[in-house]
PDB file of C-alpha atoms in Angstrom:
ATOM      1  CA  MET A  21      -7.886 -17.181 -10.784  1.00 78.00           C
ATOM      2  CA  TRP A  22      -6.868 -13.734  -9.513  1.00 80.00           C
ATOM      3  CA  ASP A  23      -4.162 -13.415 -12.176  1.00 78.00           C
ATOM      4  CA  ILE A  24      -6.734 -14.145 -14.878  1.00 73.00           C
ATOM      5  CA  LEU A  25      -9.616 -12.074 -13.488  1.00 75.00           C
ATOM      6  CA  GLN A  26      -7.796  -9.056 -12.034  1.00 77.00           C
ATOM      7  CA  TYR A  27      -7.805  -7.161 -15.312  1.00 73.00           C
ATOM      8  CA  PRO A  28     -11.366  -7.765 -16.573  1.00 76.00           C
ATOM      9  CA  LEU A  29     -13.027  -7.474 -13.138  1.00 76.00           C
ATOM     10  CA  PHE A  30     -10.851  -4.820 -11.553  1.00 78.00           C
ATOM     11  CA  ALA A  31      -8.798  -2.808 -14.043  1.00 80.00           C
ATOM     12  CA  TRP A  32     -11.604  -2.354 -16.584  1.00 82.00           C
ATOM     13  CA  THR A  33     -14.079  -0.903 -14.111  1.00 84.00           C
ATOM     14  CA  PRO A  34     -14.997   2.784 -14.454  1.00 84.00           C
ATOM     15  CA  ARG A  35     -12.730   5.010 -12.379  1.00 83.00           C
ATOM     16  CA  GLN A  36     -15.367   6.360  -9.950  1.00 86.00           C
ATOM     17  CA  ILE A  37     -17.131   3.032  -9.323  1.00 87.00           C
ATOM     18  CA  TRP A  38     -15.166   2.217  -6.156  1.00 92.00           C
ATOM     19  CA  ILE A  39     -17.706  -0.297  -4.864  1.00 93.00           C
ATOM     20  CA  ILE A  40     -17.099  -2.785  -7.685  1.00 90.00           C
ATOM     21  CA  ARG A  41     -13.374  -2.996  -6.948  1.00 92.00           C
ATOM     22  CA  ARG A  42     -14.050  -3.332  -3.217  1.00 94.00           C
ATOM     23  CA  LEU A  43     -16.470  -6.206  -3.917  1.00 92.00           C
ATOM     24  CA  VAL A  44     -14.058  -7.954  -6.286  1.00 92.00           C
ATOM     25  CA  LEU A  45     -11.237  -7.783  -3.741  1.00 94.00           C
ATOM     26  CA  ARG A  46     -13.483  -9.054  -0.948  1.00 96.00           C
ATOM     27  CA  ALA A  47     -14.535 -11.966  -3.192  1.00 93.00           C
ATOM     28  CA  PHE A  48     -10.839 -12.874  -3.456  1.00 94.00           C
ATOM     29  CA  GLY A  49     -10.297 -12.761   0.314  1.00 96.00           C
ATOM     30  CA  ALA A  50      -9.094  -9.208   0.920  1.00 97.00           C
ATOM     31  CA  THR A  51     -10.344  -7.289   3.952  1.00 98.00           C
ATOM     32  CA  ILE A  52     -11.545  -3.948   2.614  1.00 98.00           C
ATOM     33  CA  GLY A  53     -13.141  -1.307   4.847  1.00 98.00           C
ATOM     34  CA  LYS A  54     -16.036   1.008   4.080  1.00 97.00           C
ATOM     35  CA  GLY A  55     -15.453   3.900   1.708  1.00 97.00           C
ATOM     36  CA  VAL A  56     -12.077   2.682   0.422  1.00 97.00           C
ATOM     37  CA  HIS A  57     -10.983   4.208  -2.890  1.00 97.00           C
ATOM     38  CA  LEU A  58      -8.895   1.847  -5.010  1.00 95.00           C
ATOM     39  CA  TYR A  59      -8.116   3.086  -8.497  1.00 95.00           C
ATOM     40  CA  PRO A  60      -8.508   0.639 -11.387  1.00 93.00           C
ATOM     41  CA  SER A  61      -4.789   0.697 -12.287  1.00 94.00           C
ATOM     42  CA  VAL A  62      -3.679  -0.536  -8.828  1.00 95.00           C
ATOM     43  CA  ARG A  63      -1.777  -3.838  -9.049  1.00 95.00           C
ATOM     44  CA  ILE A  64      -2.282  -6.355  -6.246  1.00 95.00           C
ATOM     45  CA  ALA A  65      -0.276  -9.592  -6.146  1.00 95.00           C
ATOM     46  CA  VAL A  66      -2.182 -11.660  -3.570  1.00 96.00           C
ATOM     47  CA  PRO A  67      -5.488 -10.075  -2.514  1.00 96.00           C
ATOM     48  CA  TRP A  68      -6.083 -12.451   0.410  1.00 97.00           C
ATOM     49  CA  ASN A  69      -2.960 -10.958   2.031  1.00 98.00           C
ATOM     50  CA  LEU A  70      -4.378  -7.425   1.875  1.00 98.00           C
ATOM     51  CA  ALA A  71      -6.260  -5.579   4.621  1.00 98.00           C
ATOM     52  CA  VAL A  72      -7.318  -1.959   4.039  1.00 98.00           C
ATOM     53  CA  GLY A  73      -9.071   0.118   6.714  1.00 98.00           C
ATOM     54  CA  GLU A  74     -12.015   2.441   6.305  1.00 98.00           C
ATOM     55  CA  ARG A  75     -11.782   5.504   4.053  1.00 98.00           C
ATOM     56  CA  ALA A  76      -8.244   4.643   2.897  1.00 98.00           C
ATOM     57  CA  ALA A  77      -7.156   5.439  -0.662  1.00 98.00           C
ATOM     58  CA  ILE A  78      -4.831   3.594  -3.032  1.00 98.00           C
ATOM     59  CA  GLY A  79      -3.812   5.756  -6.021  1.00 97.00           C
ATOM     60  CA  ASP A  80      -3.252   5.111  -9.712  1.00 96.00           C
ATOM     61  CA  HIS A  81      -0.599   2.546 -10.620  1.00 97.00           C
ATOM     62  CA  ALA A  82       0.272   1.767  -6.997  1.00 98.00           C
ATOM     63  CA  ILE A  83       1.782  -1.696  -6.546  1.00 98.00           C
ATOM     64  CA  LEU A  84       0.736  -3.764  -3.536  1.00 98.00           C
ATOM     65  CA  TYR A  85       3.133  -6.708  -3.778  1.00 97.00           C
ATOM     66  CA  SER A  86       1.364  -8.645  -1.061  1.00 97.00           C
ATOM     67  CA  LEU A  87       3.356 -11.873  -0.845  1.00 97.00           C
ATOM     68  CA  GLY A  88       3.315 -11.206   2.903  1.00 97.00           C
ATOM     69  CA  LYS A  89       0.437  -9.467   4.675  1.00 98.00           C
ATOM     70  CA  ILE A  90      -0.063  -5.759   3.931  1.00 98.00           C
ATOM     71  CA  TRP A  91      -2.124  -3.763   6.441  1.00 98.00           C
ATOM     72  CA  ILE A  92      -3.222  -0.256   5.436  1.00 98.00           C
ATOM     73  CA  GLY A  93      -4.896   1.662   8.253  1.00 98.00           C
ATOM     74  CA  ASP A  94      -8.049   3.764   8.340  1.00 98.00           C
ATOM     75  CA  TYR A  95      -7.761   7.070   6.459  1.00 98.00           C
ATOM     76  CA  ALA A  96      -4.293   6.190   5.109  1.00 98.00           C
ATOM     77  CA  THR A  97      -3.293   7.190   1.579  1.00 98.00           C
ATOM     78  CA  VAL A  98      -0.975   5.316  -0.758  1.00 98.00           C
ATOM     79  CA  SER A  99      -0.394   7.707  -3.668  1.00 98.00           C
ATOM     80  CA  GLN A 100       0.132   7.009  -7.344  1.00 98.00           C
ATOM     81  CA  TYR A 101       3.036   4.760  -8.356  1.00 98.00           C
ATOM     82  CA  ALA A 102       3.917   3.940  -4.734  1.00 98.00           C
ATOM     83  CA  HIS A 103       5.264   0.411  -4.264  1.00 98.00           C
ATOM     84  CA  ILE A 104       4.487  -1.534  -1.087  1.00 98.00           C
ATOM     85  CA  CYS A 105       6.719  -4.624  -1.309  1.00 98.00           C
ATOM     86  CA  ALA A 106       6.006  -7.438   1.192  1.00 97.00           C
ATOM     87  CA  GLY A 107       8.252 -10.004  -0.462  1.00 96.00           C
ATOM     88  CA  SER A 108      11.934 -10.473  -1.194  1.00 95.00           C
ATOM     89  CA  HIS A 109      14.634 -13.136  -1.168  1.00 95.00           C
ATOM     90  CA  ASP A 110      17.109 -14.183   1.506  1.00 93.00           C
ATOM     91  CA  TYR A 111      20.344 -13.187  -0.217  1.00 93.00           C
ATOM     92  CA  SER A 112      22.422 -14.688   2.634  1.00 95.00           C
ATOM     93  CA  ASN A 113      21.315 -18.153   1.461  1.00 96.00           C
ATOM     94  CA  ILE A 114      22.852 -19.289  -1.838  1.00 96.00           C
ATOM     95  CA  GLU A 115      19.442 -20.665  -2.895  1.00 95.00           C
ATOM     96  CA  MET A 116      17.838 -17.247  -2.237  1.00 95.00           C
ATOM     97  CA  PRO A 117      14.533 -18.540  -0.876  1.00 95.00           C
ATOM     98  CA  LEU A 118      11.466 -16.325  -0.947  1.00 94.00           C
ATOM     99  CA  VAL A 119      10.841 -14.282   2.196  1.00 94.00           C
ATOM    100  CA  LYS A 120       7.332 -13.000   2.887  1.00 95.00           C
ATOM    101  CA  SER A 121       7.329 -10.061   5.306  1.00 95.00           C
ATOM    102  CA  GLU A 122       4.441  -8.124   6.818  1.00 97.00           C
ATOM    103  CA  ILE A 123       4.075  -4.385   6.178  1.00 98.00           C
ATOM    104  CA  ARG A 124       1.863  -2.012   8.159  1.00 98.00           C
ATOM    105  CA  ILE A 125       0.872   1.449   6.953  1.00 98.00           C
ATOM    106  CA  GLY A 126      -0.540   3.277   9.981  1.00 98.00           C
ATOM    107  CA  GLU A 127      -3.836   5.062  10.386  1.00 98.00           C
ATOM    108  CA  GLY A 128      -3.907   8.502   8.774  1.00 98.00           C
ATOM    109  CA  SER A 129      -0.474   8.116   7.210  1.00 98.00           C
ATOM    110  CA  TRP A 130       0.454   9.122   3.673  1.00 98.00           C
ATOM    111  CA  VAL A 131       2.834   7.255   1.390  1.00 98.00           C
ATOM    112  CA  CYS A 132       3.480   9.871  -1.311  1.00 98.00           C
ATOM    113  CA  ALA A 133       3.938   9.374  -5.047  1.00 98.00           C
ATOM    114  CA  ASP A 134       6.485   6.813  -6.224  1.00 98.00           C
ATOM    115  CA  ALA A 135       7.689   5.958  -2.698  1.00 98.00           C
ATOM    116  CA  PHE A 136       8.913   2.440  -1.902  1.00 98.00           C
ATOM    117  CA  ILE A 137       8.131   0.627   1.362  1.00 98.00           C
ATOM    118  CA  GLY A 138      10.355  -2.441   1.693  1.00 97.00           C
ATOM    119  CA  PRO A 139       9.667  -5.841   3.246  1.00 96.00           C
ATOM    120  CA  GLY A 140       9.098  -5.806   6.997  1.00 95.00           C
ATOM    121  CA  ALA A 141       8.989  -2.011   7.303  1.00 97.00           C
ATOM    122  CA  SER A 142       6.090  -0.220   8.970  1.00 96.00           C
ATOM    123  CA  VAL A 143       4.915   3.367   8.677  1.00 98.00           C
ATOM    124  CA  GLY A 144       3.607   4.751  11.964  1.00 97.00           C
ATOM    125  CA  ALA A 145       0.214   6.403  12.325  1.00 97.00           C
ATOM    126  CA  GLY A 146       0.063   9.953  10.981  1.00 97.00           C
ATOM    127  CA  SER A 147       3.462   9.795   9.285  1.00 98.00           C
ATOM    128  CA  ILE A 148       4.264  11.048   5.811  1.00 98.00           C
ATOM    129  CA  VAL A 149       6.699   9.278   3.490  1.00 98.00           C
ATOM    130  CA  GLY A 150       7.861  11.851   0.937  1.00 98.00           C
ATOM    131  CA  ALA A 151       7.684  11.326  -2.812  1.00 98.00           C
ATOM    132  CA  ARG A 152      10.228   8.834  -4.165  1.00 98.00           C
ATOM    133  CA  SER A 153      11.501   7.994  -0.694  1.00 98.00           C
ATOM    134  CA  VAL A 154      12.805   4.506   0.047  1.00 98.00           C
ATOM    135  CA  VAL A 155      11.779   3.030   3.414  1.00 98.00           C
ATOM    136  CA  THR A 156      13.578  -0.083   4.644  1.00 96.00           C
ATOM    137  CA  ASN A 157      13.116   0.379   8.410  1.00 96.00           C
ATOM    138  CA  ASP A 158      10.177   1.268  10.631  1.00 97.00           C
ATOM    139  CA  VAL A 159       8.957   4.865  10.603  1.00 97.00           C
ATOM    140  CA  PRO A 160       7.801   6.239  13.981  1.00 96.00           C
ATOM    141  CA  GLU A 161       4.375   7.834  14.346  1.00 97.00           C
ATOM    142  CA  MET A 162       3.810  11.465  13.283  1.00 97.00           C
ATOM    143  CA  MET A 163       7.064  11.896  11.342  1.00 97.00           C
ATOM    144  CA  VAL A 164       7.832  13.302   7.914  1.00 98.00           C
ATOM    145  CA  ILE A 165      10.529  11.258   6.225  1.00 97.00           C
ATOM    146  CA  VAL A 166      12.203  11.808   2.867  1.00 98.00           C
ATOM    147  CA  GLY A 167      15.037  10.513   0.720  1.00 97.00           C
ATOM    148  CA  ASN A 168      16.868   7.346  -0.238  1.00 96.00           C
ATOM    149  CA  PRO A 169      17.359   5.920   2.254  1.00 95.00           C
ATOM    150  CA  ALA A 170      14.528   7.733   4.003  1.00 95.00           C
ATOM    151  CA  GLN A 171      15.550  10.000   6.882  1.00 94.00           C
ATOM    152  CA  VAL A 172      13.438  11.950   9.350  1.00 93.00           C
ATOM    153  CA  LEU A 173      12.886  15.491   8.119  1.00 94.00           C
ATOM    154  CA  LYS A 174      10.714  16.635  11.010  1.00 95.00           C
ATOM    155  CA  GLN A 175       7.992  15.657  13.421  1.00 94.00           C
ATOM    156  CA  ARG A 176       4.404  16.425  12.507  1.00 93.00           C
ATOM    157  CA  PRO A 177       2.420  18.622  14.904  1.00 89.00           C
ATOM    158  CA  ALA A 178      -0.067  17.097  17.289  1.00 79.00           C
ATOM    159  CA  LYS A 179      -3.703  17.506  16.332  1.00 73.00           C
ATOM    160  CA  GLY A 180      -4.598  21.171  16.579  1.00 66.00           C
ATOM    161  CA  GLY A 181      -0.929  22.218  16.800  1.00 63.00           C
ATOM    162  CA  SER A 182       1.272  24.023  14.298  1.00 61.00           C
ATOM    163  CA  ALA A 183       4.332  22.710  12.526  1.00 57.00           C
ATOM    164  CA  SER A 184       7.807  23.638  13.672  1.00 53.00           C
ATOM    165  CA  SER A 185      10.999  23.278  11.641  1.00 47.00           C
TER     166      SER A 185
END
């Protein structure tokens, strides 16, 4: 049903009418917090495997490939064209069975434009994944990471502090 109804009930809704998309996702089993902004061009594979905290934002054309559970924390941002991929295949098995892995995007974190978060990886609270970065391992809290594969660029300052290079 989701595959059939995602486009007419979700993608065709006016851009600023966030509440309709939240209601549609909840009707399909997603856990969606208050004030979440999901743009109409977001693609979601399995909505019942999606949990999004309060005031989070999912940008235009983001892909939430939720074969496994995807958790997006309060106040987190997943920018346009980012790809959160909670499914893959076990290449060590000749039959390459499907593997469904959980992904957690921490509270207040930011997955920038066109970044990729791979199966089983988590992004710690307050961290920033730079544009077009590829994350295949866990990201600690309060870090800025960039590149392919993503590497730590620097630590973010504590609340009220200033950045240091």
